[in-house]
PDB file of C-alpha atoms in Angstrom:
ATOM      1  CA  MET B1439      97.164 340.669  61.568  1.00  0.00           C
ATOM      2  CA  SER B1440      98.082 340.558  65.234  1.00  0.00           C
ATOM      3  CA  CYS B1441      96.717 342.797  67.948  1.00  0.00           C
ATOM      4  CA  PHE B1442      99.367 344.385  70.164  1.00  0.00           C
ATOM      5  CA  PRO B1443      99.181 343.759  73.924  1.00  0.00           C
ATOM      6  CA  ARG B1444      97.538 346.554  75.932  1.00  0.00           C
ATOM      7  CA  LYS B1445      99.651 348.438  78.473  1.00  0.00           C
ATOM      8  CA  PRO B1446      98.268 348.714  82.011  1.00  0.00           C
ATOM      9  CA  GLN B1447      96.435 352.037  82.358  1.00  0.00           C
ATOM     10  CA  ARG B1448      96.224 354.448  85.253  1.00  0.00           C
ATOM     11  CA  GLY B1449      93.309 353.448  87.438  1.00  0.00           C
ATOM     12  CA  ASP B1450      93.559 349.711  86.611  1.00  0.00           C
ATOM     13  CA  LYS B1451      93.918 347.331  89.515  1.00  0.00           C
ATOM     14  CA  ALA B1452      97.705 346.806  89.536  1.00  0.00           C
ATOM     15  CA  LEU B1453      97.944 343.032  89.901  1.00  0.00           C
ATOM     16  CA  GLN B1454      95.042 342.286  87.549  1.00  0.00           C
ATOM     17  CA  ALA B1455      96.375 344.708  84.888  1.00  0.00           C
ATOM     18  CA  LEU B1456      99.867 343.199  85.151  1.00  0.00           C
ATOM     19  CA  TYR B1457      98.447 339.681  84.882  1.00  0.00           C
ATOM     20  CA  ASP B1458      96.326 340.642  81.853  1.00  0.00           C
ATOM     21  CA  SER B1459      99.327 342.296  80.135  1.00  0.00           C
ATOM     22  CA  VAL B1460     101.558 339.251  80.669  1.00  0.00           C
ATOM     23  CA  CYS B1461      98.844 336.963  79.285  1.00  0.00           C
ATOM     24  CA  GLN B1462      98.424 339.219  76.226  1.00  0.00           C
ATOM     25  CA  ILE B1463     102.192 339.209  75.626  1.00  0.00           C
ATOM     26  CA  ILE B1464     102.299 335.413  75.867  1.00  0.00           C
ATOM     27  CA  ASP B1465      99.457 335.181  73.342  1.00  0.00           C
ATOM     28  CA  PHE B1466     101.039 337.816  71.070  1.00  0.00           C
ATOM     29  CA  LEU B1467     104.611 336.434  70.809  1.00  0.00           C
ATOM     30  CA  PRO B1468     103.792 333.324  68.728  1.00  0.00           C
ATOM     31  CA  SER B1469     102.150 335.560  66.108  1.00  0.00           C
ATOM     32  CA  LEU B1470     105.481 337.287  65.368  1.00  0.00           C
ATOM     33  CA  GLU B1471     107.301 336.040  62.282  1.00  0.00           C
ATOM     34  CA  VAL B1472     111.100 335.843  62.548  1.00  0.00           C
ATOM     35  CA  ARG B1473     112.842 336.092  59.187  1.00  0.00           C
ATOM     36  CA  GLY B1474     116.465 336.049  58.154  1.00  0.00           C
ATOM     37  CA  ASP B1475     117.990 337.506  55.030  1.00  0.00           C
ATOM     38  CA  SER B1476     119.999 334.285  54.372  1.00  0.00           C
ATOM     39  CA  SER B1477     123.195 336.292  53.908  1.00  0.00           C
ATOM     40  CA  THR B1478     123.804 337.560  57.449  1.00  0.00           C
ATOM     41  CA  ILE B1479     120.996 335.949  59.489  1.00  0.00           C
ATOM     42  CA  LYS B1480     119.712 332.365  59.123  1.00  0.00           C
ATOM     43  CA  VAL B1481     116.468 331.225  60.749  1.00  0.00           C
ATOM     44  CA  SER B1482     115.762 327.493  61.097  1.00  0.00           C
ATOM     45  CA  SER B1483     112.265 326.380  62.090  1.00  0.00           C
ATOM     46  CA  LEU B1484     112.079 323.286  64.248  1.00  0.00           C
ATOM     47  CA  ARG B1485     109.173 321.525  65.899  1.00  0.00           C
ATOM     48  CA  GLY B1486     110.054 323.024  69.295  1.00  0.00           C
ATOM     49  CA  GLY B1487     110.826 326.550  68.095  1.00  0.00           C
ATOM     50  CA  LYS B1488     113.226 328.526  65.937  1.00  0.00           C
ATOM     51  CA  ILE B1489     116.993 328.881  65.883  1.00  0.00           C
ATOM     52  CA  ILE B1490     118.412 332.261  64.883  1.00  0.00           C
ATOM     53  CA  GLU B1491     122.051 332.220  63.719  1.00  0.00           C
ATOM     54  CA  ALA B1492     124.430 334.908  62.546  1.00  0.00           C
ATOM     55  CA  ILE B1493     126.195 333.848  59.335  1.00  0.00           C
ATOM     56  CA  ARG B1494     129.914 334.550  59.485  1.00  0.00           C
ATOM     57  CA  GLN B1495     131.245 336.703  56.675  1.00  0.00           C
ATOM     58  CA  THR B1496     134.145 334.816  55.092  1.00  0.00           C
ATOM     59  CA  SER B1497     134.957 337.021  52.138  1.00  0.00           C
ATOM     60  CA  GLY B1498     134.445 340.516  50.854  1.00  0.00           C
ATOM     61  CA  SER B1499     135.244 343.760  52.574  1.00  0.00           C
ATOM     62  CA  GLN B1500     135.415 344.116  56.329  1.00  0.00           C
ATOM     63  CA  SER B1501     132.556 346.607  56.250  1.00  0.00           C
ATOM     64  CA  ALA B1502     130.241 343.804  55.045  1.00  0.00           C
ATOM     65  CA  GLY B1503     130.410 342.094  58.460  1.00  0.00           C
ATOM     66  CA  TYR B1504     132.229 342.157  61.774  1.00  0.00           C
ATOM     67  CA  THR B1505     135.805 340.870  61.696  1.00  0.00           C
ATOM     68  CA  TYR B1506     137.718 340.158  64.909  1.00  0.00           C
ATOM     69  CA  ASP B1507     141.207 341.658  64.666  1.00  0.00           C
ATOM     70  CA  GLY B1508     142.480 341.419  68.263  1.00  0.00           C
ATOM     71  CA  PRO B1509     144.855 339.007  70.005  1.00  0.00           C
ATOM     72  CA  PHE B1510     144.712 335.469  68.538  1.00  0.00           C
ATOM     73  CA  ALA B1511     142.763 336.718  65.479  1.00  0.00           C
ATOM     74  CA  PHE B1512     142.531 334.262  62.583  1.00  0.00           C
ATOM     75  CA  THR B1513     143.792 335.606  59.261  1.00  0.00           C
ATOM     76  CA  TYR B1514     145.120 334.148  56.019  1.00  0.00           C
ATOM     77  CA  ASP B1515     148.395 334.906  54.254  1.00  0.00           C
ATOM     78  CA  ASP B1516     148.893 335.275  50.483  1.00  0.00           C
ATOM     79  CA  ASN B1517     149.308 331.482  50.119  1.00  0.00           C
ATOM     80  CA  GLY B1518     145.972 330.776  51.844  1.00  0.00           C
ATOM     81  CA  SER B1519     147.552 329.474  55.060  1.00  0.00           C
ATOM     82  CA  LEU B1520     145.731 330.097  58.349  1.00  0.00           C
ATOM     83  CA  ILE B1521     147.658 332.511  60.584  1.00  0.00           C
ATOM     84  CA  ILE B1522     146.857 332.895  64.295  1.00  0.00           C
ATOM     85  CA  LYS B1523     148.055 336.325  65.447  1.00  0.00           C
ATOM     86  CA  GLU B1524     150.090 336.645  68.635  1.00  0.00           C
ATOM     87  CA  GLY B1525     148.137 336.953  71.850  1.00  0.00           C
ATOM     88  CA  PHE B1526     148.405 336.917  75.617  1.00  0.00           C
ATOM     89  CA  LEU B1527     148.402 333.994  78.045  1.00  0.00           C
ATOM     90  CA  SER B1528     147.889 334.374  81.788  1.00  0.00           C
ATOM     91  CA  ARG B1529     149.312 331.224  83.336  1.00  0.00           C
ATOM     92  CA  ASN B1530     148.801 331.095  87.078  1.00  0.00           C
ATOM     93  CA  GLY B1531     148.908 334.918  87.081  1.00  0.00           C
ATOM     94  CA  GLU B1532     152.041 335.368  84.930  1.00  0.00           C
ATOM     95  CA  LEU B1533     151.231 337.218  81.688  1.00  0.00           C
ATOM     96  CA  VAL B1534     153.254 336.076  78.654  1.00  0.00           C
ATOM     97  CA  VAL B1535     153.032 336.722  74.925  1.00  0.00           C
ATOM     98  CA  VAL B1536     152.209 333.734  72.723  1.00  0.00           C
ATOM     99  CA  PRO B1537     153.878 334.200  69.312  1.00  0.00           C
ATOM    100  CA  GLU B1538     152.032 334.203  65.985  1.00  0.00           C
ATOM    101  CA  LYS B1539     151.559 330.764  64.441  1.00  0.00           C
ATOM    102  CA  ASN B1540     151.205 329.650  60.812  1.00  0.00           C
ATOM    103  CA  MET B1541     148.842 326.667  60.979  1.00  0.00           C
ATOM    104  CA  GLY B1542     149.125 325.783  57.275  1.00  0.00           C
ATOM    105  CA  LYS B1543     146.467 325.386  54.625  1.00  0.00           C
ATOM    106  CA  PRO B1544     142.933 324.862  55.997  1.00  0.00           C
ATOM    107  CA  GLU B1545     142.408 321.710  53.911  1.00  0.00           C
ATOM    108  CA  ASN B1546     145.384 320.084  55.688  1.00  0.00           C
ATOM    109  CA  LEU B1547     144.173 320.844  59.240  1.00  0.00           C
ATOM    110  CA  SER B1548     142.718 318.076  61.383  1.00  0.00           C
ATOM    111  CA  GLU B1549     139.376 318.411  63.138  1.00  0.00           C
ATOM    112  CA  GLY B1550     139.542 319.725  66.709  1.00  0.00           C
ATOM    113  CA  PHE B1551     140.016 322.856  68.781  1.00  0.00           C
ATOM    114  CA  ILE B1552     142.774 325.353  68.012  1.00  0.00           C
ATOM    115  CA  CYS B1553     144.237 325.942  71.474  1.00  0.00           C
ATOM    116  CA  VAL B1554     146.956 327.741  73.368  1.00  0.00           C
ATOM    117  CA  PHE B1555     148.763 324.824  74.992  1.00  0.00           C
ATOM    118  CA  ASP B1556     151.148 325.094  77.938  1.00  0.00           C
ATOM    119  CA  GLU B1557     152.094 322.799  80.781  1.00  0.00           C
ATOM    120  CA  LEU B1558     154.181 322.595  83.913  1.00  0.00           C
ATOM    121  CA  THR B1559     157.112 320.194  83.895  1.00  0.00           C
ATOM    122  CA  ALA B1560     159.110 318.868  86.823  1.00  0.00           C
ATOM    123  CA  ASN B1561     162.266 320.876  87.381  1.00  0.00           C
ATOM    124  CA  GLY B1562     163.969 319.111  90.249  1.00  0.00           C
ATOM    125  CA  SER B1563     162.673 317.588  93.456  1.00  0.00           C
ATOM    126  CA  ASN B1564     159.593 319.683  94.165  1.00  0.00           C
ATOM    127  CA  ALA B1565     159.858 322.540  91.657  1.00  0.00           C
ATOM    128  CA  PHE B1566     157.971 323.007  88.420  1.00  0.00           C
ATOM    129  CA  LYS B1567     158.655 325.157  85.374  1.00  0.00           C
ATOM    130  CA  TRP B1568     156.382 326.270  82.530  1.00  0.00           C
ATOM    131  CA  LYS B1569     157.240 325.154  79.007  1.00  0.00           C
ATOM    132  CA  ASP B1570     157.000 327.679  76.173  1.00  0.00           C
ATOM    133  CA  PRO B1571     153.343 328.128  75.157  1.00  0.00           C
ATOM    134  CA  GLU B1572     152.331 326.966  71.697  1.00  0.00           C
ATOM    135  CA  ILE B1573     149.259 327.058  69.491  1.00  0.00           C
ATOM    136  CA  LYS B1574     148.125 323.672  68.252  1.00  0.00           C
ATOM    137  CA  ILE B1575     145.050 321.636  67.351  1.00  0.00           C
ATOM    138  CA  VAL B1576     143.756 319.389  70.124  1.00  0.00           C
ATOM    139  CA  LYS B1577     141.044 316.767  69.581  1.00  0.00           C
ATOM    140  CA  LYS B1578     137.817 317.353  71.496  1.00  0.00           C
ATOM    141  CA  ASP B1579     138.286 314.320  73.772  1.00  0.00           C
ATOM    142  CA  GLU B1580     141.882 315.358  74.619  1.00  0.00           C
ATOM    143  CA  ILE B1581     141.089 318.854  75.965  1.00  0.00           C
ATOM    144  CA  ASP B1582     142.316 319.328  79.533  1.00  0.00           C
ATOM    145  CA  ASN B1583     143.598 322.084  81.852  1.00  0.00           C
ATOM    146  CA  ARG B1584     146.674 322.634  79.637  1.00  0.00           C
ATOM    147  CA  CYS B1585     144.501 323.854  76.753  1.00  0.00           C
ATOM    148  CA  TYR B1586     142.682 327.140  76.163  1.00  0.00           C
ATOM    149  CA  PRO B1587     140.486 327.018  73.036  1.00  0.00           C
ATOM    150  CA  LEU B1588     140.911 329.901  70.552  1.00  0.00           C
ATOM    151  CA  GLY B1589     138.789 328.438  67.785  1.00  0.00           C
ATOM    152  CA  GLU B1590     137.632 325.280  66.111  1.00  0.00           C
ATOM    153  CA  VAL B1591     138.202 323.298  62.932  1.00  0.00           C
ATOM    154  CA  SER B1592     135.105 321.275  62.093  1.00  0.00           C
ATOM    155  CA  ILE B1593     134.055 319.141  59.159  1.00  0.00           C
ATOM    156  CA  ASP B1594     130.487 319.274  57.839  1.00  0.00           C
ATOM    157  CA  LYS B1595     129.132 315.708  57.867  1.00  0.00           C
ATOM    158  CA  GLU B1596     127.200 316.095  54.602  1.00  0.00           C
ATOM    159  CA  SER B1597     129.446 318.231  52.386  1.00  0.00           C
ATOM    160  CA  LYS B1598     132.765 317.202  54.016  1.00  0.00           C
ATOM    161  CA  ALA B1599     133.756 320.904  53.865  1.00  0.00           C
ATOM    162  CA  LYS B1600     136.019 322.263  56.600  1.00  0.00           C
ATOM    163  CA  ALA B1601     134.880 325.227  58.643  1.00  0.00           C
ATOM    164  CA  ILE B1602     137.214 327.314  60.773  1.00  0.00           C
ATOM    165  CA  LYS B1603     135.686 329.291  63.612  1.00  0.00           C
ATOM    166  CA  CYS B1604     137.546 331.942  65.657  1.00  0.00           C
ATOM    167  CA  PHE B1605     136.589 332.600  69.289  1.00  0.00           C
ATOM    168  CA  ALA B1606     137.349 336.250  70.147  1.00  0.00           C
ATOM    169  CA  THR B1607     139.949 335.776  72.914  1.00  0.00           C
ATOM    170  CA  PRO B1608     141.769 338.795  74.357  1.00  0.00           C
ATOM    171  CA  VAL B1609     143.623 336.743  77.004  1.00  0.00           C
ATOM    172  CA  ALA B1610     143.923 332.967  77.328  1.00  0.00           C
ATOM    173  CA  ILE B1611     143.965 331.825  80.968  1.00  0.00           C
ATOM    174  CA  LEU B1612     145.493 328.611  82.342  1.00  0.00           C
ATOM    175  CA  LEU B1613     145.450 327.712  86.035  1.00  0.00           C
ATOM    176  CA  ILE B1614     147.366 324.604  86.969  1.00  0.00           C
ATOM    177  CA  GLY B1615     148.177 323.393  90.444  1.00  0.00           C
ATOM    178  CA  LYS B1616     148.938 320.320  92.459  1.00  0.00           C
ATOM    179  CA  ASP B1617     146.648 318.255  94.650  1.00  0.00           C
ATOM    180  CA  CYS B1618     146.174 319.734  98.096  1.00  0.00           C
ATOM    181  CA  ILE B1619     148.617 318.122 100.566  1.00  0.00           C
ATOM    182  CA  ILE B1620     145.952 318.141 103.277  1.00  0.00           C
ATOM    183  CA  GLU B1621     143.534 316.247 101.013  1.00  0.00           C
ATOM    184  CA  GLU B1622     146.266 313.727 100.082  1.00  0.00           C
ATOM    185  CA  LYS B1623     146.794 312.780 103.743  1.00  0.00           C
ATOM    186  CA  LYS B1624     143.111 311.995 104.426  1.00  0.00           C
TER     187      LYS B1624
END
């Protein structure tokens, strides 16, 4: 059984009491046992410490665990297809609505990040125009300033099972510009 650290008392020398308390806390912390319930919290013990993870609730009622239901929320339709709800994109300060997207069945999705994708295209001599934003899967090594990740499709190396993770994203933000003309001339 562990002994709790002692609080500094009135009349103690301030610096010495603070030092003693910090030392007691440092000695006390390793004696604490961190446990998970294996249904909502998972604790993995490693040589260098412990990892505490929240286990995402994938089925059951919404009261069983937190479910994100805001812009770009991930849901499933009656056929089991992944639906990304509509959301907002701020592109260089202009706020636009990105429409809902049916991504298809999870087993048919490729590994990568589910992103809002938009880009500027040349529209004449020195003018640029935004394309219509879209939601698509982009491979990890192809992510650039045209992509804003909303979630991820990953494949477990051992079980080969696909996992879909939603990042709670109220507004996707893209900032795209050109090289500075002053820097180009140097």
